[in-house]
Tab-separated table of N, CA and C in Angstrom:
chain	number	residue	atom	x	y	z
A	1	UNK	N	117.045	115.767	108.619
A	1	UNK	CA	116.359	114.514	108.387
A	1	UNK	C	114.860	114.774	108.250
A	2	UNK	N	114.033	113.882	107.517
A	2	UNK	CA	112.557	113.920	107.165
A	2	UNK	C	111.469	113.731	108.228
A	3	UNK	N	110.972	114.275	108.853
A	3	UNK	CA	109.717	113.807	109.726
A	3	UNK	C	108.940	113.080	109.281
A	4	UNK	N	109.034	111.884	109.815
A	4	UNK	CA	108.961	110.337	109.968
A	4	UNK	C	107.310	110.246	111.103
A	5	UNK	N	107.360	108.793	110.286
A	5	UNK	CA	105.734	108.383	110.939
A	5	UNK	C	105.686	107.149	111.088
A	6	UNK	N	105.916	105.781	111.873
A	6	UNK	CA	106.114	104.858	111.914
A	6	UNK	C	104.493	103.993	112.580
A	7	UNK	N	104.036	103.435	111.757
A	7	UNK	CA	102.352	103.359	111.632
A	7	UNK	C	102.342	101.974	111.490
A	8	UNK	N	101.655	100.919	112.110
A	8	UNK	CA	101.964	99.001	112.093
A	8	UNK	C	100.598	98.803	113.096
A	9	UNK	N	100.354	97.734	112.275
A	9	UNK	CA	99.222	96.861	112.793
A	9	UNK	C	99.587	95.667	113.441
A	10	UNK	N	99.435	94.897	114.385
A	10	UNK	CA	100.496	93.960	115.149
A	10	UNK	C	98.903	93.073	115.276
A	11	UNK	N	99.481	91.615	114.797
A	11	UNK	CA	98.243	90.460	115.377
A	11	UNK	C	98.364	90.282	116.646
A	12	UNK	N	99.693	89.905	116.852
A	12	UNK	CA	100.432	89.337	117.997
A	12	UNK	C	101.657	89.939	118.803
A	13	UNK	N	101.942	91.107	118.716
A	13	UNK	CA	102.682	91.415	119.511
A	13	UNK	C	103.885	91.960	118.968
A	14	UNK	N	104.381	90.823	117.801
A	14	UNK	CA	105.656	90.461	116.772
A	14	UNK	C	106.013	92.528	116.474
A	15	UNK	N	104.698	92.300	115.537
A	15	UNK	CA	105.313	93.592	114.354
A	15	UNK	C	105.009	94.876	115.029
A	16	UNK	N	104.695	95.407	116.464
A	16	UNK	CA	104.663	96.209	117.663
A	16	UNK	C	106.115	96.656	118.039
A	17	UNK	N	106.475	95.348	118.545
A	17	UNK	CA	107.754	95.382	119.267
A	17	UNK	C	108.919	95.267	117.870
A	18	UNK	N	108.822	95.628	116.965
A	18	UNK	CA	109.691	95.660	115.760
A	18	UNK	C	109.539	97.161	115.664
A	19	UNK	N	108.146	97.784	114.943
A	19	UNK	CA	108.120	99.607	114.433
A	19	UNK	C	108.681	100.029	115.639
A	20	UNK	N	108.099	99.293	117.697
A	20	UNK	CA	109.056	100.566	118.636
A	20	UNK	C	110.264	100.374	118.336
A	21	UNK	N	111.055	99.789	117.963
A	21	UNK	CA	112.724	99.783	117.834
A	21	UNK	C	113.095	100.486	117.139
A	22	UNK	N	112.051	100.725	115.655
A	22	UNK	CA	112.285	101.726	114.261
A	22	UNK	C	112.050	102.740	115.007
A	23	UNK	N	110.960	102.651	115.251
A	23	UNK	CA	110.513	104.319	116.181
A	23	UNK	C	111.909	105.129	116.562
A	24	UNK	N	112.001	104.528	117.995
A	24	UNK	CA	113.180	104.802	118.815
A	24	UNK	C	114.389	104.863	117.747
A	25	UNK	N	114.795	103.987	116.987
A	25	UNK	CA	116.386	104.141	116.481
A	25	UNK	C	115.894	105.791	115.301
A	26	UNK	N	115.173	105.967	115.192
A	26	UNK	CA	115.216	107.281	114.262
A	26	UNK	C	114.286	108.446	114.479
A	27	UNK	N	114.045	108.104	115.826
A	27	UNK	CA	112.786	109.156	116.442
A	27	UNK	C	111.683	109.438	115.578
A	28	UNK	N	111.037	108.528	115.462
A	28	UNK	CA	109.809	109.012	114.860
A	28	UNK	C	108.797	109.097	115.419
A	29	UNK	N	107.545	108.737	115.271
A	29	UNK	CA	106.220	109.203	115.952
A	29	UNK	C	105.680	107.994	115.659
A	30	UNK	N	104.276	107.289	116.682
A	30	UNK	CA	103.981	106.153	116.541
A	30	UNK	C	102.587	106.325	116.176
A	31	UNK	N	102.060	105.209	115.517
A	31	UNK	CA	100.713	105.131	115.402
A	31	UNK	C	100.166	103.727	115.430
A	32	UNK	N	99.281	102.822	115.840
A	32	UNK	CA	99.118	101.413	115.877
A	32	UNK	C	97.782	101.572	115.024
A	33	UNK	N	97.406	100.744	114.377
A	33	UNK	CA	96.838	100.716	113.440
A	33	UNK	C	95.723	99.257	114.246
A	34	UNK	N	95.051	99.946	114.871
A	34	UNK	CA	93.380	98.942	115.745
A	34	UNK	C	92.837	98.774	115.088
A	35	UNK	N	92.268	97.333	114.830
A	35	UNK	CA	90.867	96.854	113.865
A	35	UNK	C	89.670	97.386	115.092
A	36	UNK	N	88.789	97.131	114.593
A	36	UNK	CA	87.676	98.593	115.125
A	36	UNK	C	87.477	96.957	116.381
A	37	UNK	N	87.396	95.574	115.839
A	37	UNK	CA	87.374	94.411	116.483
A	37	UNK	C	88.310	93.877	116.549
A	38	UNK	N	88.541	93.705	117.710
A	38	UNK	CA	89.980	93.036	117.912
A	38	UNK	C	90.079	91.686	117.056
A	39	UNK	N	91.190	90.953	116.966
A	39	UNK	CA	91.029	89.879	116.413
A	39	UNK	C	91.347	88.420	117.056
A	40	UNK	N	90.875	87.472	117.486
A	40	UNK	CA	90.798	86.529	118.768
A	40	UNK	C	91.930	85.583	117.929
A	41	UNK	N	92.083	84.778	118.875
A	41	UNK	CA	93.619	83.554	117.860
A	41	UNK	C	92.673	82.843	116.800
A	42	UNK	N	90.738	83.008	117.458
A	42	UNK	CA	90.356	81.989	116.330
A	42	UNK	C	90.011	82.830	114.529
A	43	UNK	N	90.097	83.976	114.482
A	43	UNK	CA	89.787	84.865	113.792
A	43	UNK	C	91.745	84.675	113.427
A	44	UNK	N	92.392	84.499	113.620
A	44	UNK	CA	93.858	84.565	112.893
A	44	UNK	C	94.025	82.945	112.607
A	45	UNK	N	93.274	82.021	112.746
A	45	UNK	CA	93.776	80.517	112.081
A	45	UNK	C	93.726	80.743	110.932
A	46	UNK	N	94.857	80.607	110.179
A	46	UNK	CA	94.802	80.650	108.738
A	46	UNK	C	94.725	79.249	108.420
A	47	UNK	N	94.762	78.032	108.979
A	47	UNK	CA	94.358	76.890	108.552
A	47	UNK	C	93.116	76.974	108.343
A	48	UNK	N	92.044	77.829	109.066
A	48	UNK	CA	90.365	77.792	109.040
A	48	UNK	C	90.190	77.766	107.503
A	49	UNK	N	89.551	77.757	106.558
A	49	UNK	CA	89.177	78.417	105.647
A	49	UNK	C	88.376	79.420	105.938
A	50	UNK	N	87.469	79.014	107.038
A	50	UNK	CA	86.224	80.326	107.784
A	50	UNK	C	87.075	81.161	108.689
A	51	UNK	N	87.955	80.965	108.959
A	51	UNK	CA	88.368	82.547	110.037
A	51	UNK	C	88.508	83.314	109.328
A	52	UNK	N	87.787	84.682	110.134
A	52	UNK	CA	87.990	86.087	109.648
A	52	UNK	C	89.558	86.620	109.128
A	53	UNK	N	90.194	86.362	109.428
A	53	UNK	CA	91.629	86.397	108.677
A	53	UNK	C	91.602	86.207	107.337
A	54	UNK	N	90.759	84.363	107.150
A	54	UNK	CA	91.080	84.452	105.586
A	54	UNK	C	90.034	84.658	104.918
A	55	UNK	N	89.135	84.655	105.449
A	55	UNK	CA	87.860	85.489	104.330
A	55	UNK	C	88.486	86.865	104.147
A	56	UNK	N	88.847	87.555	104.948
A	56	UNK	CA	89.056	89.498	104.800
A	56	UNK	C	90.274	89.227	103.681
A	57	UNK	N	90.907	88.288	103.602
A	57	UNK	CA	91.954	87.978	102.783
A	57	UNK	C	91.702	87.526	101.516
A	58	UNK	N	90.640	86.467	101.082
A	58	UNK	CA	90.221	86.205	99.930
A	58	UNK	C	89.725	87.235	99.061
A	59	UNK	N	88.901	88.300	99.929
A	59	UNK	CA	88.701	89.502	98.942
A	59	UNK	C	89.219	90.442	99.346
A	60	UNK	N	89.780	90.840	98.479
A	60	UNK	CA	90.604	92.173	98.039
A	60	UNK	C	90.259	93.338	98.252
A	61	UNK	N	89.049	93.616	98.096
A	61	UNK	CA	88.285	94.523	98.170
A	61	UNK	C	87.678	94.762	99.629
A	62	UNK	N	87.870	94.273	100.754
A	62	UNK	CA	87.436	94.387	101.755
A	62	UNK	C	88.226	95.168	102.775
A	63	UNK	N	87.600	95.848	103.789
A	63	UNK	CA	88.511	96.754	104.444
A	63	UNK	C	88.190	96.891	105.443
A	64	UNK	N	88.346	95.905	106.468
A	64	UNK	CA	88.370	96.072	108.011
A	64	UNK	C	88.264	97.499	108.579
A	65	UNK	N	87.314	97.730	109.405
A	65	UNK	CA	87.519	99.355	110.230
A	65	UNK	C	88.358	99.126	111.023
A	66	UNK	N	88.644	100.865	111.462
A	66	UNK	CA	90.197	100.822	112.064
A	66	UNK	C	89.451	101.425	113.089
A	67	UNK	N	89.938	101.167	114.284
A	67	UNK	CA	89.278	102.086	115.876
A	67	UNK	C	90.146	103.367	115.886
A	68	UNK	N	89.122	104.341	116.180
A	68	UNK	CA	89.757	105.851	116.572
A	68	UNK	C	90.214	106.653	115.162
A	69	UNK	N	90.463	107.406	115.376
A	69	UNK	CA	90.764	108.596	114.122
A	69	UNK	C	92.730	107.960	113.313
A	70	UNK	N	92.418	108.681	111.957
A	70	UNK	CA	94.223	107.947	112.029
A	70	UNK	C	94.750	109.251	111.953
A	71	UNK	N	95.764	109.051	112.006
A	71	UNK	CA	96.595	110.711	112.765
A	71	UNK	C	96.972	111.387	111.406
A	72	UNK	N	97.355	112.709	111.309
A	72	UNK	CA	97.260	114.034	110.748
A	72	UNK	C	98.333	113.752	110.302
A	73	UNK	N	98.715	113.158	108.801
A	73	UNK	CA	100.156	113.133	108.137
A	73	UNK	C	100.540	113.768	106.820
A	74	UNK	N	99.873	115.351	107.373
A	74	UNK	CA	100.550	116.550	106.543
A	74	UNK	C	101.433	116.781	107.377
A	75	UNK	N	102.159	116.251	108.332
A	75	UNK	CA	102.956	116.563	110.061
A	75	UNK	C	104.392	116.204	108.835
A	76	UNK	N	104.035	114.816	108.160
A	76	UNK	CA	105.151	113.789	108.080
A	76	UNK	C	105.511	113.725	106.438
A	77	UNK	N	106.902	113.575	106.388
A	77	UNK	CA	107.619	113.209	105.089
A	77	UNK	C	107.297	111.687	104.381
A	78	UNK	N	107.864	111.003	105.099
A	78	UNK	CA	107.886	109.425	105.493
A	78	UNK	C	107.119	108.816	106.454
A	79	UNK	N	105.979	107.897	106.031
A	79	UNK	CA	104.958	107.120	106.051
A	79	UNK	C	106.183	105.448	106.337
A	80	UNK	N	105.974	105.161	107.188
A	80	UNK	CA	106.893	103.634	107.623
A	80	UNK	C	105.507	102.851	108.119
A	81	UNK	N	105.085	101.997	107.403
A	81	UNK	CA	103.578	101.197	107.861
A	81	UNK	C	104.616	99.856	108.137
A	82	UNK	N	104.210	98.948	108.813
A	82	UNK	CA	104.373	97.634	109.273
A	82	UNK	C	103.408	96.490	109.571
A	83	UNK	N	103.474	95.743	109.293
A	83	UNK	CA	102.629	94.904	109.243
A	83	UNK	C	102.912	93.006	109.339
A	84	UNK	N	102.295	92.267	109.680
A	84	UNK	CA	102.555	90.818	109.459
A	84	UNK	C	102.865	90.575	108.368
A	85	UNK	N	103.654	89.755	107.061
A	85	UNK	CA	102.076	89.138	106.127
A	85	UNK	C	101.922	88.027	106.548
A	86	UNK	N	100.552	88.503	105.394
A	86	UNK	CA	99.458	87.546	105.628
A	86	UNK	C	99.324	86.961	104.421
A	87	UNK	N	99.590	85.538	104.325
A	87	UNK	CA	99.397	84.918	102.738
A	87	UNK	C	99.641	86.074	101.685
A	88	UNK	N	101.310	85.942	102.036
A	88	UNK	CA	102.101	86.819	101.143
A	88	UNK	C	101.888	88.451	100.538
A	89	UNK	N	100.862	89.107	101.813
A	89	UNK	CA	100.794	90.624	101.556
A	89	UNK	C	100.516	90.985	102.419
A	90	UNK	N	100.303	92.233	102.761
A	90	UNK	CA	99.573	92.614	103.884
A	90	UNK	C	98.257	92.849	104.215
A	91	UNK	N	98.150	92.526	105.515
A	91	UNK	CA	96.637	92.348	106.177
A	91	UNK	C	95.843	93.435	105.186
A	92	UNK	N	94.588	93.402	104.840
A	92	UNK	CA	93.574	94.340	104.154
A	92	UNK	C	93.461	95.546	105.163
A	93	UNK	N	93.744	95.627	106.471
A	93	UNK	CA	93.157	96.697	107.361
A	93	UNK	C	94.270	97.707	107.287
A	94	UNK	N	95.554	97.136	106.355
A	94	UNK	CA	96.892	97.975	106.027
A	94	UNK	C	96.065	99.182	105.044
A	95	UNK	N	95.529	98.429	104.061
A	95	UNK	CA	94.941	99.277	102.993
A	95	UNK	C	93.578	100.281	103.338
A	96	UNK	N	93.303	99.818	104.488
A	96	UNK	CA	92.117	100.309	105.218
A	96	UNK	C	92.777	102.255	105.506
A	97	UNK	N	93.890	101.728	106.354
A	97	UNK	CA	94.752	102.958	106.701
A	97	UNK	C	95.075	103.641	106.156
A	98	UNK	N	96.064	103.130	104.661
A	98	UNK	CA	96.254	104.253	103.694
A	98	UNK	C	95.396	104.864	103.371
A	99	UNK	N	94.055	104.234	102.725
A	99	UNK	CA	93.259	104.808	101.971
A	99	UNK	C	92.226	106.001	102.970
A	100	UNK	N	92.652	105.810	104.405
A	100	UNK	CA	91.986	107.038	105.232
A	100	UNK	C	93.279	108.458	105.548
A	101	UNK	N	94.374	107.949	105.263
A	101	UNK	CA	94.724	109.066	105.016
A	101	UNK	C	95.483	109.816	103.774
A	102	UNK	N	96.150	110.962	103.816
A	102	UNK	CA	96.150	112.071	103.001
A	102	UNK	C	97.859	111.860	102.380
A	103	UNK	N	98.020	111.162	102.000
A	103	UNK	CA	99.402	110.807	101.524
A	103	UNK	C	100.133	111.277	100.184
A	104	UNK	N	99.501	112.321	99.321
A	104	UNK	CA	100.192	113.280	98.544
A	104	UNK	C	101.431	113.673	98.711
A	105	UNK	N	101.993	113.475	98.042
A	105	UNK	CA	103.067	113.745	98.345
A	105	UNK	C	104.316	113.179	99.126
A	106	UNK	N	103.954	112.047	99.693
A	106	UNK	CA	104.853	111.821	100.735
A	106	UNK	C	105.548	110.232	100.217
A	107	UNK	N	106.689	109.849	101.210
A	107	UNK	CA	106.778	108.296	100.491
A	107	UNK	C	106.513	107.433	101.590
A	108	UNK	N	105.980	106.582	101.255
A	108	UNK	CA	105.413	105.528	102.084
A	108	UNK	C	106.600	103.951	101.948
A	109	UNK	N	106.977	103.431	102.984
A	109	UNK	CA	107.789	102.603	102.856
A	109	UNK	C	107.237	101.522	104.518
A	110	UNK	N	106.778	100.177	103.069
A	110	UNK	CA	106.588	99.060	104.201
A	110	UNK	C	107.366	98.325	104.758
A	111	UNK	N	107.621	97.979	105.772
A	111	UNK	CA	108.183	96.594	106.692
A	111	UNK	C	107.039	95.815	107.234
A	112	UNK	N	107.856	94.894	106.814
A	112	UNK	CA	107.015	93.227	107.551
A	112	UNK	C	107.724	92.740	108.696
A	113	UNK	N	106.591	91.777	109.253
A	113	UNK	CA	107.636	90.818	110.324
A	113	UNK	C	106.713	89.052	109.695
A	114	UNK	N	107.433	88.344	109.443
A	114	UNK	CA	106.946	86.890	109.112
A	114	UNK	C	107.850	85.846	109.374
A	115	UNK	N	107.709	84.817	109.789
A	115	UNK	CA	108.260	83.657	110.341
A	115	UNK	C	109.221	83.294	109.127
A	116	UNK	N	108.388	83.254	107.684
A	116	UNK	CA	109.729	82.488	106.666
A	116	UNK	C	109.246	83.289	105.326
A	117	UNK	N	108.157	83.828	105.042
A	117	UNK	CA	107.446	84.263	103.620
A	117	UNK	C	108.060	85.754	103.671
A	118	UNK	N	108.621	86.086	102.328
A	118	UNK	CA	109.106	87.409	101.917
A	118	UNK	C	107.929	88.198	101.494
A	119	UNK	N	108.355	89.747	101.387
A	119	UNK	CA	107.536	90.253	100.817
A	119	UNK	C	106.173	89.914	99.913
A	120	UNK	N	106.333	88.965	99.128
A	120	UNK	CA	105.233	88.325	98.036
A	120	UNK	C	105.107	89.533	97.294
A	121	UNK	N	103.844	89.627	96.917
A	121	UNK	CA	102.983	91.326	95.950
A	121	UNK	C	102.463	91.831	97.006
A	122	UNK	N	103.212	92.135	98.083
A	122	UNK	CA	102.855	93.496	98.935
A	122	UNK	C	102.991	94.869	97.962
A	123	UNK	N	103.763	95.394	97.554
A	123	UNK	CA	103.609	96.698	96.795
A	123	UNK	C	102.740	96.653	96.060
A	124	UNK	N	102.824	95.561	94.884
A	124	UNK	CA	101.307	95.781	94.013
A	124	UNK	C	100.251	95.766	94.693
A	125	UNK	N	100.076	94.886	95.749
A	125	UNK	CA	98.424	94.781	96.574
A	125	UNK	C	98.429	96.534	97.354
A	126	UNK	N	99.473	96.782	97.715
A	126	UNK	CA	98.749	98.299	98.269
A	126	UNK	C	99.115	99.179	97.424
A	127	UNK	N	99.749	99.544	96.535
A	127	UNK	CA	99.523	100.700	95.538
A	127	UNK	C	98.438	101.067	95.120
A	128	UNK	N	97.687	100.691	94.887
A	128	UNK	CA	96.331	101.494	94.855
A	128	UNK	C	95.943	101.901	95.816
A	129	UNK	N	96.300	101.663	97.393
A	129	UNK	CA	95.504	102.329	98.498
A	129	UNK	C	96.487	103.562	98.656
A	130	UNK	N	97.715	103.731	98.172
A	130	UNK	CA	99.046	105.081	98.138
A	130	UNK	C	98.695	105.599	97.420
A	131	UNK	N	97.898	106.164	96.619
A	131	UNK	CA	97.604	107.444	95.860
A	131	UNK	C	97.948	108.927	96.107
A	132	UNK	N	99.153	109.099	94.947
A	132	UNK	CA	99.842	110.282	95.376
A	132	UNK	C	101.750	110.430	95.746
A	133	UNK	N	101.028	109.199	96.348
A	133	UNK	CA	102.620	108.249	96.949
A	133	UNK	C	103.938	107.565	96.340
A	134	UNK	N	105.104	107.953	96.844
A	134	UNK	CA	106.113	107.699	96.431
A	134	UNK	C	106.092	105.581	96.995
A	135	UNK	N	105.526	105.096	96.823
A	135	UNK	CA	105.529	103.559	97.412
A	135	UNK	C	106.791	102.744	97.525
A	136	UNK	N	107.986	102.827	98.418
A	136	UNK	CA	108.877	101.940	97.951
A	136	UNK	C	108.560	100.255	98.001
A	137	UNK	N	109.804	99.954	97.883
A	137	UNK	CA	109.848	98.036	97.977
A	137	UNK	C	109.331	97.836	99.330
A	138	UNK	N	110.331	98.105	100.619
A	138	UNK	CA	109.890	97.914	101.556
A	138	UNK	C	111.000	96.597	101.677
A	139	UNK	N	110.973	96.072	103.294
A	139	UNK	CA	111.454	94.781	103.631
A	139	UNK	C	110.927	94.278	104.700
A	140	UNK	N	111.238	92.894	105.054
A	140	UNK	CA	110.452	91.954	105.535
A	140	UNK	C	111.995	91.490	106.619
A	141	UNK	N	111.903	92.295	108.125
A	141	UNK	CA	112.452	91.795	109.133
A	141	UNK	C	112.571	90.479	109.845
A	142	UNK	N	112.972	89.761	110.351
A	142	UNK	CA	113.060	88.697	111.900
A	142	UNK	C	112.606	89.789	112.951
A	143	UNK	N	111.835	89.089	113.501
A	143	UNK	CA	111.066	89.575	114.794
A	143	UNK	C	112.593	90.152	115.566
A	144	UNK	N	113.514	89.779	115.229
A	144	UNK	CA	114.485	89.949	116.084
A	144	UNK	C	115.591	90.774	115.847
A	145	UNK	N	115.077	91.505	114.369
A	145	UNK	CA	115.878	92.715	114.087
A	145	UNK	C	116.803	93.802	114.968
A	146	UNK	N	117.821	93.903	114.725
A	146	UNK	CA	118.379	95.172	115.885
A	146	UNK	C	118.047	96.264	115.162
A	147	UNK	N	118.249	97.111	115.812
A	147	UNK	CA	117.886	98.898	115.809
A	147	UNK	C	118.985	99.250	115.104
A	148	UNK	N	120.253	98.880	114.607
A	148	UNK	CA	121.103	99.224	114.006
A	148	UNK	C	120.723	98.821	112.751
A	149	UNK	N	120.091	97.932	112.152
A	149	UNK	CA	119.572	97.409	111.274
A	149	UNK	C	118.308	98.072	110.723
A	150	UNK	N	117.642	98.410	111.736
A	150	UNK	CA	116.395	99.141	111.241
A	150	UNK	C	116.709	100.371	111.044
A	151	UNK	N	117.625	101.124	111.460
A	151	UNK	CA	118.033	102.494	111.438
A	151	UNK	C	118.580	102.322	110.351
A	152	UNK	N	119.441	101.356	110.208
A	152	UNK	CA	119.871	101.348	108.472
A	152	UNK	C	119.134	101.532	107.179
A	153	UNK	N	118.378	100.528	107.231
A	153	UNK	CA	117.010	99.998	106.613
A	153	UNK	C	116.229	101.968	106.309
A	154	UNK	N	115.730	102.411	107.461
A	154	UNK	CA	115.125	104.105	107.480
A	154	UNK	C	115.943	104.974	107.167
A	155	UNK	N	116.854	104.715	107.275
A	155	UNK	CA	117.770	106.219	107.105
A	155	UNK	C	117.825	106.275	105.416
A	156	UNK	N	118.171	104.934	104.551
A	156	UNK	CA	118.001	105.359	103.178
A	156	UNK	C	116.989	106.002	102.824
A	157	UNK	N	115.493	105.893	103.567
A	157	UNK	CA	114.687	107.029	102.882
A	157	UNK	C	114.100	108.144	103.895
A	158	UNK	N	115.118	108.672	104.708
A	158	UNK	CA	115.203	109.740	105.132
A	158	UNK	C	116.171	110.771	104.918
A	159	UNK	N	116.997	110.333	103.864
A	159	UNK	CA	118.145	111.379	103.416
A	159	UNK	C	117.396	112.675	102.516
């Protein structure tokens, strides 16, 4: 099997306690993906038009810092990032991550966790930060996914 890297940014807790289950059901290695500033519940109202959520969201081009170094993934085959979405893609500090590390070569495959919104243009919005990268579709879990499910879900791109 491929040495695996299971890498997620969590607002709330949700998409944390989802990658440890991936983690664990296929032994991989963890990485949490820290905004350099944490983000307070008033910085995640997406009703605001002014919370930092949806300004970093209106432009595209913006890229939240990430706290601490991101880990060494010439280690790893498979890149597993996770994330919320956020008005149908993923958070900008997702793209923050790719684009700090060294992903030649490798395939990168996203999971979400969201209350009712699918994927949206998550792949198109981060393909440009995968350069090099095999990018799959990716899927969009229930917070309440089993490990038999997620092991399912990983194992197709760990064969």
């Amino acid at each position: 099997m491929k040495k695996s890297l299971v890498a997620y940014f969590s607002a709330s807790g949700v998409t944390a306690a989802l990658a440890s289950r991936l983690a664990e059901a296929i032994g991989a290695d963890t990485y949490e993906i820290r905004p350099e500033t944490p983000y307070t519940d008033a910085d995640l109202d997406w009703t605001n038009p002014r919370s930092r959520s949806s300004v970093e969201m209106k432009d595209k081009s913006f890229r939240p810092p990430i706290a601490g170094e991101v880990p060494d993934t010439s280690r790893y085959d498979v890149v597993f990032v996770g994330f919320p979405i956020w008005w149908y893609v993923a958070p900008t500090i997702v793209n923050t991550f790719l684009e700090k590390c060294d992903l030649n070569g490798k395939t990168v495959v996203p999971f979400a966790t969201s209350g009712s919104s699918g994927m949206g243009r998550t792949v198109q919005e981060l393909a440009p930060s995968c350069k090099g990268a095999a990018l799959k579709e990716g899927k969009r879990f229930s917070a309440k996914a089993s490990a038999k499910e997620l092991k399912a879900f990983a194992e197709e791109h760990l064969k």
